mmCIF file with all atom_site columns, C-alpha atoms in Angstrom:
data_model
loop_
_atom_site.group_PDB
_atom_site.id
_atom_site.type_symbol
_atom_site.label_atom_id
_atom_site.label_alt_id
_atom_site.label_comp_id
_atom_site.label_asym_id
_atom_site.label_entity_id
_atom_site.label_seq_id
_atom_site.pdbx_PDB_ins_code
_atom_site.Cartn_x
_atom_site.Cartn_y
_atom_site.Cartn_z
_atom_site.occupancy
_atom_site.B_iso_or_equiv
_atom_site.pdbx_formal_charge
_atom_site.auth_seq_id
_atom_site.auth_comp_id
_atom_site.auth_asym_id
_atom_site.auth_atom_id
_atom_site.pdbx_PDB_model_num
ATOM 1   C CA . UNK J 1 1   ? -80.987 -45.561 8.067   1.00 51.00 ? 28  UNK J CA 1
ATOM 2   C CA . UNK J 1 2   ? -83.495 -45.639 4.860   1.00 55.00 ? 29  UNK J CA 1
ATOM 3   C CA . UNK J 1 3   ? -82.770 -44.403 1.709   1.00 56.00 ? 30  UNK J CA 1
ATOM 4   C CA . UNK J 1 4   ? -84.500 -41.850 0.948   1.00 60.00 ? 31  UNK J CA 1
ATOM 5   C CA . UNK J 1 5   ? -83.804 -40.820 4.108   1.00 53.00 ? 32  UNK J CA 1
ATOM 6   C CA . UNK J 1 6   ? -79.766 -40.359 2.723   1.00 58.00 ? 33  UNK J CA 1
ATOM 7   C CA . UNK J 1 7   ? -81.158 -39.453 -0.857  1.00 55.00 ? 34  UNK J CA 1
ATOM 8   C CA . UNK J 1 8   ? -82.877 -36.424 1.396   1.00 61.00 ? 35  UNK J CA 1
ATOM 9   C CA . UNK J 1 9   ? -79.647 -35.414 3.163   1.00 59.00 ? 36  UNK J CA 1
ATOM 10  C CA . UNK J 1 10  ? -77.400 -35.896 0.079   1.00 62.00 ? 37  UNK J CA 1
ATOM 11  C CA . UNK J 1 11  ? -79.643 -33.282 -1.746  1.00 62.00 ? 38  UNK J CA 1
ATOM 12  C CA . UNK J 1 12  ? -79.433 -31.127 1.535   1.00 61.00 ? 39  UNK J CA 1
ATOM 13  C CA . UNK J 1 13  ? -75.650 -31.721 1.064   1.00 60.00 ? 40  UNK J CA 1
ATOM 14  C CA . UNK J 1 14  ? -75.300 -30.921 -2.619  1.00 59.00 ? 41  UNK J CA 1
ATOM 15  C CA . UNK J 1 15  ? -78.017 -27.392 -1.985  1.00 57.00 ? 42  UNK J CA 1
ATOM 16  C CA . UNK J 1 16  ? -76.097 -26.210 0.997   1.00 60.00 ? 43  UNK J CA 1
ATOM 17  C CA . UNK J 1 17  ? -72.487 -26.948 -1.125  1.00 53.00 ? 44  UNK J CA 1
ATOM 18  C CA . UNK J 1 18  ? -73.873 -24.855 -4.485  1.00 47.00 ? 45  UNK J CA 1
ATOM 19  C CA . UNK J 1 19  ? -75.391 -21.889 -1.727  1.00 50.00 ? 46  UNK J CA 1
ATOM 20  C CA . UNK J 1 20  ? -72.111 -21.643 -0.360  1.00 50.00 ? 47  UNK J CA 1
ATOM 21  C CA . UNK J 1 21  ? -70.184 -21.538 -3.843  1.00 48.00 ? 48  UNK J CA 1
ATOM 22  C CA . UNK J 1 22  ? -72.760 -19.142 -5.300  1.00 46.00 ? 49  UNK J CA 1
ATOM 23  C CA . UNK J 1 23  ? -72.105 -16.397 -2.205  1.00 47.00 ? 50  UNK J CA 1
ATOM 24  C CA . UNK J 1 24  ? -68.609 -17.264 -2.691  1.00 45.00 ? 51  UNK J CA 1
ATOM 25  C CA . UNK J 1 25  ? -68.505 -16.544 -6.176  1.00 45.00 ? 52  UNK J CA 1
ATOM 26  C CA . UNK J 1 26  ? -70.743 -13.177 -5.665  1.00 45.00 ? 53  UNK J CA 1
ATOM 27  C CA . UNK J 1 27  ? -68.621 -11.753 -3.212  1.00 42.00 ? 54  UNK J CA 1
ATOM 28  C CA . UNK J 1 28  ? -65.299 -12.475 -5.415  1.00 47.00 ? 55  UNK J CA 1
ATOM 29  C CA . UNK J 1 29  ? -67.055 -10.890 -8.499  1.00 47.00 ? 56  UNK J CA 1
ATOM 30  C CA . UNK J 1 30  ? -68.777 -7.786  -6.132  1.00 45.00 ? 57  UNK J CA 1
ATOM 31  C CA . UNK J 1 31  ? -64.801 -7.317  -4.905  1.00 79.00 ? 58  UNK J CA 1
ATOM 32  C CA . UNK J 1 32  ? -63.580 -7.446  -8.449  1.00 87.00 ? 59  UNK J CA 1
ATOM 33  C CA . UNK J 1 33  ? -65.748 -5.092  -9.337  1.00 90.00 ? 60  UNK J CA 1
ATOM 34  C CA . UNK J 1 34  ? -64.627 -2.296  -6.549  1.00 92.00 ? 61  UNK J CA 1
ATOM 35  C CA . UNK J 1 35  ? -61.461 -2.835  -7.307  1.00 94.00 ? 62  UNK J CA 1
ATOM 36  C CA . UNK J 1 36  ? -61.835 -2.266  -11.337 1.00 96.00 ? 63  UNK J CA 1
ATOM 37  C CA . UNK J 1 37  ? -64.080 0.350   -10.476 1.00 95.00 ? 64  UNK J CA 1
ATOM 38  C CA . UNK J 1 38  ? -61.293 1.934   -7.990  1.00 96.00 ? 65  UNK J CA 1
ATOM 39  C CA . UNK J 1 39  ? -58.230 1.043   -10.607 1.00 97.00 ? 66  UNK J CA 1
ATOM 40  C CA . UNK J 1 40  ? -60.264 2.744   -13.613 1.00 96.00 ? 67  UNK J CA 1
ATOM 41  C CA . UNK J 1 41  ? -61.307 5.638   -11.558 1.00 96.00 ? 68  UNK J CA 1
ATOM 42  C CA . UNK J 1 42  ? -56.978 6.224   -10.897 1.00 96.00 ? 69  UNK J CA 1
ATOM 43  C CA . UNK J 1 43  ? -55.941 5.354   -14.465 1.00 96.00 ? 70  UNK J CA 1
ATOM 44  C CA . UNK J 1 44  ? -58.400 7.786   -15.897 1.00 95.00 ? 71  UNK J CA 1
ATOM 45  C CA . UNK J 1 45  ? -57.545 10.779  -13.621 1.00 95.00 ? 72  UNK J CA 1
ATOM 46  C CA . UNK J 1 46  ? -53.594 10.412  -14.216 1.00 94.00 ? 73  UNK J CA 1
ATOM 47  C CA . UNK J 1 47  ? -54.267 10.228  -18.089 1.00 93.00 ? 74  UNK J CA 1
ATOM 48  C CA . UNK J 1 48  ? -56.485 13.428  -17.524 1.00 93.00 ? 75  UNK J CA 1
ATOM 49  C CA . UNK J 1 49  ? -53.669 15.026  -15.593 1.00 92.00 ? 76  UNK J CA 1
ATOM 50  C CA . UNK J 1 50  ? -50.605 14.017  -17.639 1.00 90.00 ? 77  UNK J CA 1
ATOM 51  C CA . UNK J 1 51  ? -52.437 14.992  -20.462 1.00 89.00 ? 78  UNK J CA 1
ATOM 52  C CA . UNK J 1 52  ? -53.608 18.105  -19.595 1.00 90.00 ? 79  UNK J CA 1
ATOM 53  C CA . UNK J 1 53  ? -50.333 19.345  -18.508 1.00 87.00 ? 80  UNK J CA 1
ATOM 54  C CA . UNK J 1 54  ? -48.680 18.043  -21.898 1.00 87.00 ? 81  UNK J CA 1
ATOM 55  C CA . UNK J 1 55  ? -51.263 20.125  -23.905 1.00 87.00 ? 82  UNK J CA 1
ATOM 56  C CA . UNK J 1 56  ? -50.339 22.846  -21.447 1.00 88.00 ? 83  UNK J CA 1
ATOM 57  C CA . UNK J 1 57  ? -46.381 22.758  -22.029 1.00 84.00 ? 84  UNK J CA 1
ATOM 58  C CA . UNK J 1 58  ? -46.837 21.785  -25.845 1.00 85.00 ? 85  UNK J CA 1
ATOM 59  C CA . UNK J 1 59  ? -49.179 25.218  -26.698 1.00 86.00 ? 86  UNK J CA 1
ATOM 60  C CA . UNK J 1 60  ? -46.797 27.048  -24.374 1.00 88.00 ? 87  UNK J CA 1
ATOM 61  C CA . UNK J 1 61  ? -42.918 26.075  -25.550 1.00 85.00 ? 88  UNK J CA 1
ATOM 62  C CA . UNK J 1 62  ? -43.756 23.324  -28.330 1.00 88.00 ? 89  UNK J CA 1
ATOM 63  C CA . UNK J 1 63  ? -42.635 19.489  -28.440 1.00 88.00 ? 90  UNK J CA 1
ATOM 64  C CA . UNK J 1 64  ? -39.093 20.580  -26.728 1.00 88.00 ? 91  UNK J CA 1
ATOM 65  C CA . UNK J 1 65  ? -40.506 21.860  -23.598 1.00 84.00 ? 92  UNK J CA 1
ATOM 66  C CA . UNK J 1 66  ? -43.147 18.923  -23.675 1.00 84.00 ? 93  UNK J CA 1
ATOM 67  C CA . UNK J 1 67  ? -40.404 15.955  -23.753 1.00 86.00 ? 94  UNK J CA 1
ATOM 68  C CA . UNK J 1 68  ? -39.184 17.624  -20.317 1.00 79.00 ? 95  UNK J CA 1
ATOM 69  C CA . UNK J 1 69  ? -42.824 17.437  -18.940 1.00 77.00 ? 96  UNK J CA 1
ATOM 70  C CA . UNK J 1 70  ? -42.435 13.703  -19.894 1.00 76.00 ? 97  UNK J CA 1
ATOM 71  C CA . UNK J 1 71  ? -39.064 12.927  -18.474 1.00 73.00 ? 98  UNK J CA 1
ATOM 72  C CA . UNK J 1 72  ? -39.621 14.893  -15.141 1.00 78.00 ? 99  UNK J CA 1
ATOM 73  C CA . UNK J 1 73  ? -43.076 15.732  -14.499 1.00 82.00 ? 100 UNK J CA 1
ATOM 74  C CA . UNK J 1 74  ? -44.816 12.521  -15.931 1.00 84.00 ? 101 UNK J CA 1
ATOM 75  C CA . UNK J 1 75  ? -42.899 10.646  -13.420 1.00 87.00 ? 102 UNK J CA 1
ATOM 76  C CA . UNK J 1 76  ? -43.499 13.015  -10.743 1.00 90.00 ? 103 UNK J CA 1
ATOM 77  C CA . UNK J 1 77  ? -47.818 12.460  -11.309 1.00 91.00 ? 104 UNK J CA 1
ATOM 78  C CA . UNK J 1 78  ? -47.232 8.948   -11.604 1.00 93.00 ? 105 UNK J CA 1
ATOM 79  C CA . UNK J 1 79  ? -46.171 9.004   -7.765  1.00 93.00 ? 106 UNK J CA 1
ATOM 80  C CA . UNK J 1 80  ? -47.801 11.625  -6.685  1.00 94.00 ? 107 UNK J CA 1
ATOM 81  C CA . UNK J 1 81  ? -50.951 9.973   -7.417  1.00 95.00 ? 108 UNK J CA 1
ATOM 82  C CA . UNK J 1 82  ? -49.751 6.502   -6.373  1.00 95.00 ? 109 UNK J CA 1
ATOM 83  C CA . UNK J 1 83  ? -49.101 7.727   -3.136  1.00 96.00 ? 110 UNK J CA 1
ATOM 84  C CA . UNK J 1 84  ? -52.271 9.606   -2.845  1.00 95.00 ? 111 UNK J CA 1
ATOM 85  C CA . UNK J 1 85  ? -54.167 6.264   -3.227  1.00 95.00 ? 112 UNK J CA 1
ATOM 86  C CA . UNK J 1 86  ? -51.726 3.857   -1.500  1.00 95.00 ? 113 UNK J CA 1
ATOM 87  C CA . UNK J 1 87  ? -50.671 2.070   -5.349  1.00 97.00 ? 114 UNK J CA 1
ATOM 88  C CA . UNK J 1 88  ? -48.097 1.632   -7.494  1.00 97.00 ? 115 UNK J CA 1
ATOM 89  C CA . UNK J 1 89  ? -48.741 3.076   -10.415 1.00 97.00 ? 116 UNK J CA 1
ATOM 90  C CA . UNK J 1 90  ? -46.630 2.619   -13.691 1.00 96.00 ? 117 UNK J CA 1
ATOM 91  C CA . UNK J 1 91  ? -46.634 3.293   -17.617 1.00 95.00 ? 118 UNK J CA 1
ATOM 92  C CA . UNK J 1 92  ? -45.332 0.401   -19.236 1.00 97.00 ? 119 UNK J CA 1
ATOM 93  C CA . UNK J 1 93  ? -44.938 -0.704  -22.951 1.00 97.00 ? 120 UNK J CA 1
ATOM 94  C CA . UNK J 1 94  ? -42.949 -3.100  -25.416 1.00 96.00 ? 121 UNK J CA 1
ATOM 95  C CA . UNK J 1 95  ? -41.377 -0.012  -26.526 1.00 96.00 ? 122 UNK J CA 1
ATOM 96  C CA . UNK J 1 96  ? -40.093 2.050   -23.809 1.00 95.00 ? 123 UNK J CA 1
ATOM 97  C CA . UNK J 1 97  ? -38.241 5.421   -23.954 1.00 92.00 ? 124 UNK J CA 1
ATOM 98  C CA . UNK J 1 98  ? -37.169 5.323   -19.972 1.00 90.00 ? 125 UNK J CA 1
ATOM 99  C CA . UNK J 1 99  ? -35.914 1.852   -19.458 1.00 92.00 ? 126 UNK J CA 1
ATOM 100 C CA . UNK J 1 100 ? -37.426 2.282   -15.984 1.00 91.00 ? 127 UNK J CA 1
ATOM 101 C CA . UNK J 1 101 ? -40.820 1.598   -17.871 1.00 94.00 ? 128 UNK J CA 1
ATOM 102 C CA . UNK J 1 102 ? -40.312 -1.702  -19.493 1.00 96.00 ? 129 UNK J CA 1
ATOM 103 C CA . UNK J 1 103 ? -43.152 -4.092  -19.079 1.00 97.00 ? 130 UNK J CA 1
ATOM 104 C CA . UNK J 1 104 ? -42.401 -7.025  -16.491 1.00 96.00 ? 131 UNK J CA 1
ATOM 105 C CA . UNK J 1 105 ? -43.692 -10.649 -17.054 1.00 96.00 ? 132 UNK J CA 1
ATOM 106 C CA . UNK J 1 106 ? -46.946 -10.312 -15.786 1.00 97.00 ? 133 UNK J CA 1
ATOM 107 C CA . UNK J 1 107 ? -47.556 -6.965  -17.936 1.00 98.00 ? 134 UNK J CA 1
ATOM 108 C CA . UNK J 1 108 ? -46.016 -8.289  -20.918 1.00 98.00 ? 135 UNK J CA 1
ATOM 109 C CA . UNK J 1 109 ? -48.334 -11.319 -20.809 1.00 98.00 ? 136 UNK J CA 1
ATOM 110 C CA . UNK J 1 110 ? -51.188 -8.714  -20.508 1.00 98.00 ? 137 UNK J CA 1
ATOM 111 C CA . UNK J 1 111 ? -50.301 -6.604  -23.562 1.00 98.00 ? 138 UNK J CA 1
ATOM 112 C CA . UNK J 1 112 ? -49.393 -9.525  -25.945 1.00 98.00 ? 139 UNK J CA 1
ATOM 113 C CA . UNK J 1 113 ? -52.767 -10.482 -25.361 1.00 98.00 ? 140 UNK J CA 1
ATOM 114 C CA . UNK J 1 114 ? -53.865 -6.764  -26.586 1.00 98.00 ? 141 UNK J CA 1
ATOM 115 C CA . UNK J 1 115 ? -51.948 -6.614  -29.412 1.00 97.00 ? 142 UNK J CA 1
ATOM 116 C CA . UNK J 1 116 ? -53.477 -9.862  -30.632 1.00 97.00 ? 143 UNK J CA 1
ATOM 117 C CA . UNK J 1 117 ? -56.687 -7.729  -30.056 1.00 96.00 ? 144 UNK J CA 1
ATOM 118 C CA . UNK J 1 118 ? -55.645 -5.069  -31.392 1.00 95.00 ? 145 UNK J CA 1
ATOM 119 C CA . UNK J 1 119 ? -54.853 -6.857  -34.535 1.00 95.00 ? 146 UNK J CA 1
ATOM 120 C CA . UNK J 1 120 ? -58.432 -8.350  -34.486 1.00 95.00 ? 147 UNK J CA 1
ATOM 121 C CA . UNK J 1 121 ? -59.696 -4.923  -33.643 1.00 94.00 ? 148 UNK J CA 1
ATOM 122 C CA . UNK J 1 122 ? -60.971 -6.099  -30.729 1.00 94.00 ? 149 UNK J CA 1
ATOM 123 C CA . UNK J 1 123 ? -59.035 -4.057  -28.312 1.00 96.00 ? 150 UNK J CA 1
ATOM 124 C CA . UNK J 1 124 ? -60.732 -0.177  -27.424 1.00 95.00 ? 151 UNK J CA 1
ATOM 125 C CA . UNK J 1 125 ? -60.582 1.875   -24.646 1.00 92.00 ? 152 UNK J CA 1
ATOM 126 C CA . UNK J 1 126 ? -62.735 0.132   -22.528 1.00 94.00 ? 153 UNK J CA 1
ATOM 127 C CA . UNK J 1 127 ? -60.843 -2.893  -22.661 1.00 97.00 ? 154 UNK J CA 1
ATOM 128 C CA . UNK J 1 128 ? -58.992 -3.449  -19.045 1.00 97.00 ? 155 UNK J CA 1
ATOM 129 C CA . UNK J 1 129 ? -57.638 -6.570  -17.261 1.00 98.00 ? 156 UNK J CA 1
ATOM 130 C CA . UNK J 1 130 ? -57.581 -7.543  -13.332 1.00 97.00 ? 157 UNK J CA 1
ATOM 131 C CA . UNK J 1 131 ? -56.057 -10.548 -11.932 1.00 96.00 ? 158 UNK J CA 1
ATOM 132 C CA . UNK J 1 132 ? -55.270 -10.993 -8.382  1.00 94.00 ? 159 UNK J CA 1
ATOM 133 C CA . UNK J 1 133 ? -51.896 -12.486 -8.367  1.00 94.00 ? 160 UNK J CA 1
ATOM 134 C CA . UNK J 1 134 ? -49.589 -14.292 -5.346  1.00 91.00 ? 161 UNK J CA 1
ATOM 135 C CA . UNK J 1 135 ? -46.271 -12.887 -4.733  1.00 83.00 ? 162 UNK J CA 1
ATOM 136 C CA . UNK J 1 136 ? -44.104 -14.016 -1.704  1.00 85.00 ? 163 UNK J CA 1
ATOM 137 C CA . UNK J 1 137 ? -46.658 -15.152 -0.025  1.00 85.00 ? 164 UNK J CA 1
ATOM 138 C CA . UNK J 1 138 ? -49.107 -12.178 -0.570  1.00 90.00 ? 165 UNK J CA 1
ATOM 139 C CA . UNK J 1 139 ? -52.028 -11.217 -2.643  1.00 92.00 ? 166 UNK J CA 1
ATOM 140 C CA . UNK J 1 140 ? -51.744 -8.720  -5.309  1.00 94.00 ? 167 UNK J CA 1
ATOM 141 C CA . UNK J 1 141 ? -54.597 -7.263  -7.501  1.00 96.00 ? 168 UNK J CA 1
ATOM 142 C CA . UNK J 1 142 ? -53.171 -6.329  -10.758 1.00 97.00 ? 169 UNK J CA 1
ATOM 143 C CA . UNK J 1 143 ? -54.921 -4.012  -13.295 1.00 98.00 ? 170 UNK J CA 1
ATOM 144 C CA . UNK J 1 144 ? -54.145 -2.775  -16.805 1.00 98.00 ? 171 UNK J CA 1
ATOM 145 C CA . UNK J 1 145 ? -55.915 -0.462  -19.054 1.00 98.00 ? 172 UNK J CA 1
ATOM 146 C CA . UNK J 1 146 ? -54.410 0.196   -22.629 1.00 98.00 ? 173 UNK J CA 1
ATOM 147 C CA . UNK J 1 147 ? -52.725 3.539   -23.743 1.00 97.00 ? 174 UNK J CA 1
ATOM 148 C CA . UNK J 1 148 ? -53.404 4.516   -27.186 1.00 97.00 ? 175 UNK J CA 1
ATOM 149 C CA . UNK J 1 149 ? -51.520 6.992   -29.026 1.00 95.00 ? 176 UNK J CA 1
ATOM 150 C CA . UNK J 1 150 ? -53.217 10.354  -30.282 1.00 92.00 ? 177 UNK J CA 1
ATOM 151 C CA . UNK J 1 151 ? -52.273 12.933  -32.943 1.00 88.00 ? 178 UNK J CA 1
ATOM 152 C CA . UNK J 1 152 ? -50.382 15.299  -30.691 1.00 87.00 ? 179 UNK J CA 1
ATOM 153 C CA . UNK J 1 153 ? -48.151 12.340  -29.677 1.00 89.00 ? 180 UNK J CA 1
ATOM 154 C CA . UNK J 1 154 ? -46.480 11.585  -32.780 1.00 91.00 ? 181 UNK J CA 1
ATOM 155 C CA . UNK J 1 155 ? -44.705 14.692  -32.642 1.00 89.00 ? 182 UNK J CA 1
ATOM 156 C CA . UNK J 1 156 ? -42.298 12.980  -30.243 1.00 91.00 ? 183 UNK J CA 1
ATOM 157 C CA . UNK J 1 157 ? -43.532 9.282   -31.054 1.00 94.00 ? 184 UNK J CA 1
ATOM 158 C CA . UNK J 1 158 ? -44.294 9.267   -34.616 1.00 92.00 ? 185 UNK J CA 1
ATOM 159 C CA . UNK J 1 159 ? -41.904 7.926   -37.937 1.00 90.00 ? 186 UNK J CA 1
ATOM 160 C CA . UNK J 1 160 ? -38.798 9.486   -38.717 1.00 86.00 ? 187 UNK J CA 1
ATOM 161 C CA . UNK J 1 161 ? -40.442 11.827  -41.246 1.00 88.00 ? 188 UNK J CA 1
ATOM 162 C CA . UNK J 1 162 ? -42.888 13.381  -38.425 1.00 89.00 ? 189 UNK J CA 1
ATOM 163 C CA . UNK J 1 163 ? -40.129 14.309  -35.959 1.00 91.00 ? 190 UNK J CA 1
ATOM 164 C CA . UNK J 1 164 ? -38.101 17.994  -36.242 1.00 90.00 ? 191 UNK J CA 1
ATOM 165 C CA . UNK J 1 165 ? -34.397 17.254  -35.576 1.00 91.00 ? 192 UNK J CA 1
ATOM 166 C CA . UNK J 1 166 ? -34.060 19.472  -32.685 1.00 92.00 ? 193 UNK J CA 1
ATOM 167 C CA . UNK J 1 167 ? -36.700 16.888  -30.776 1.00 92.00 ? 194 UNK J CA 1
ATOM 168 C CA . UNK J 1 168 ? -34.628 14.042  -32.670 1.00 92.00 ? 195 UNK J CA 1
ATOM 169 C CA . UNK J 1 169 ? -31.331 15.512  -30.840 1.00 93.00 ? 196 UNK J CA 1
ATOM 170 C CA . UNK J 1 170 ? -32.995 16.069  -27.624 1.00 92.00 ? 197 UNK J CA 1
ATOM 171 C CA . UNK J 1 171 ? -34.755 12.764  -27.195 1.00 92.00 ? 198 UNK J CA 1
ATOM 172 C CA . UNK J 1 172 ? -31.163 11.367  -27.956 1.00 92.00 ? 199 UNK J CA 1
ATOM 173 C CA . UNK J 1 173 ? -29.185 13.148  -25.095 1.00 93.00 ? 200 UNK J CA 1
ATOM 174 C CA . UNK J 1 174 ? -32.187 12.135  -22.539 1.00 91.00 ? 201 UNK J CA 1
ATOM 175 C CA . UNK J 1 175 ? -32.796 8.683   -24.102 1.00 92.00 ? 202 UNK J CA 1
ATOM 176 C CA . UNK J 1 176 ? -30.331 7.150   -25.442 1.00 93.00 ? 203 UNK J CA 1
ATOM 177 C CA . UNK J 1 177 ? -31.661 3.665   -25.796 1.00 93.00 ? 204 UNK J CA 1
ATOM 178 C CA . UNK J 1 178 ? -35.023 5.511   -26.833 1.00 93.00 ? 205 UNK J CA 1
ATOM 179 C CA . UNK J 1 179 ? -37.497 2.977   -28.904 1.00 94.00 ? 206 UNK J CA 1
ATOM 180 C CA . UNK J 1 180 ? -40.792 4.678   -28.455 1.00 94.00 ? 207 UNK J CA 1
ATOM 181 C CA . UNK J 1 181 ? -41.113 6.405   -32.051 1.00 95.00 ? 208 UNK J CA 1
ATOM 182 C CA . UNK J 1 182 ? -42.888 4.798   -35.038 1.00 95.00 ? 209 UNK J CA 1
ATOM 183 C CA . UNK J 1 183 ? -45.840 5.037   -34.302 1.00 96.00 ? 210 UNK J CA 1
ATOM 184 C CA . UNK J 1 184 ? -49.295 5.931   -36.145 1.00 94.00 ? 211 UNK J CA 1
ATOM 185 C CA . UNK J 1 185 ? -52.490 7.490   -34.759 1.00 94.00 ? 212 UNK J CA 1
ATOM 186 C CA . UNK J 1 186 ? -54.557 4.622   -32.712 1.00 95.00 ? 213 UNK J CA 1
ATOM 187 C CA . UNK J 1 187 ? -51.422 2.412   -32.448 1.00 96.00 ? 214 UNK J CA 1
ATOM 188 C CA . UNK J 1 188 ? -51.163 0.589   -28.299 1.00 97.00 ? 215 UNK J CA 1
ATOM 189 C CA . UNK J 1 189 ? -48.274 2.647   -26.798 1.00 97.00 ? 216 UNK J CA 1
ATOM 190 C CA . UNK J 1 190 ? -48.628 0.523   -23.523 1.00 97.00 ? 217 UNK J CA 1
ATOM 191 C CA . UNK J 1 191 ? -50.569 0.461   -20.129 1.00 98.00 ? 218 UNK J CA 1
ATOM 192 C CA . UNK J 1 192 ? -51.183 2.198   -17.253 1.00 97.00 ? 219 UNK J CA 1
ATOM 193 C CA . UNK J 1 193 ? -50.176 -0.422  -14.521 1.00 98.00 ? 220 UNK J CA 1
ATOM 194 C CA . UNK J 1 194 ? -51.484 -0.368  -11.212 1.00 98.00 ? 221 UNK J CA 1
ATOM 195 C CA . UNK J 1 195 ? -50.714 -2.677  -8.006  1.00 96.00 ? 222 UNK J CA 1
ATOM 196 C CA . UNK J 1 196 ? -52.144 -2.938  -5.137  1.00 96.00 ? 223 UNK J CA 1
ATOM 197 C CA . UNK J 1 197 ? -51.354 -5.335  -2.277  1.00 92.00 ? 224 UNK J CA 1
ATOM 198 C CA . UNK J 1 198 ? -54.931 -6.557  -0.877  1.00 89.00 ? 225 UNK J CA 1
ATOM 199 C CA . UNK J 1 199 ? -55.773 -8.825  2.411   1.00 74.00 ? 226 UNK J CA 1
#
């Protein structure tokens, strides 16, 4: 067999190789895409929701009746609409007042990143993350988008000096380990955390 004859089919070789890593690489990008597209479209309506409903309860019967919307009915929206799109859904943070919402290693990696960011002010709200992730033997996409807190939420998250003692003693008898105060205006809270198992 000549050579250029082989020089031909090695070029052949090398074209048909880079096609088939370019479609490759088009359709993984065109999937992560939907999904972050999907994921966003979820975080954003359960921040509309839970915050709607806190405005709602905080103009109605102040902070106190607003820390029960966040012990019972935050919890309630995050499965709700979960459920509703076949996810888990979580709020997660370095900092948590419900234990249950302590970041895990994969989420803590995510928002140690952020606060690096955040430091660099690099970090806003269009800043998300997707990784697709192998657990037991199955595929996981993974997606975080950052929580930021706002003015009305330092009346239950803010420094010692911005918090009336009757939401001081009530935050105490439902969290007792609570470690979600401190903060100022624009600080990262945490994430909303969403899971998916994909094929």
């Amino acid at each position: 067999m000549s050579c250029p004859y082989m020089y031909k089919m090695k070029k052949i070789y090398l074209l048909i190789t880079a096609l088939t890593l370019l479609i490759l690489f088009t359709a993984q990008t065109n999937s992560d895409d939907e999904l972050k597209n999907h994921f966003r479209e979820i975080s954003l309506t359960f921040m509309e929701d839970l915050k709607s409903v806190l405005m709602k309860n905080l103009s109605e019967g102040g902070p106190l009746q607003a820390i029960t919307v966040c012990s019972d009915t935050a919890q309630e929206l995050t499965n709700i609409i979960g459920e509703k799109n076949n996810v888990v859904l979580r709020r997660v943070t370095f900092k948590p007042r419900n234990p249950k919402d302590t970041a895990d290693a994969f989420e803590a990696k995510v928002l140690s990143r952020w606060h690096e960011l955040m430091d660099e002010g690099s970090l806003d709200k269009e800043t998300e993350y997707l990784e697709i992730v192998k657990i037991e033997n199955e595929s996981y996409a993974r997606y975080m988008k950052p929580i930021f807190i706002q003015g009305p939420c330092l009346t239950c998250h803010g420094g010692e000096n911005m918090i009336g003692g009757e939401v001081k003693n009530l935050l105490k008898e439902i969290y007792p380990d609570d470690k979600a105060t401190g903060y100022k205006p624009g600080n990262l809270r945490g994430a909303i955390s969403i899971s998916q198992i994909i094929e």
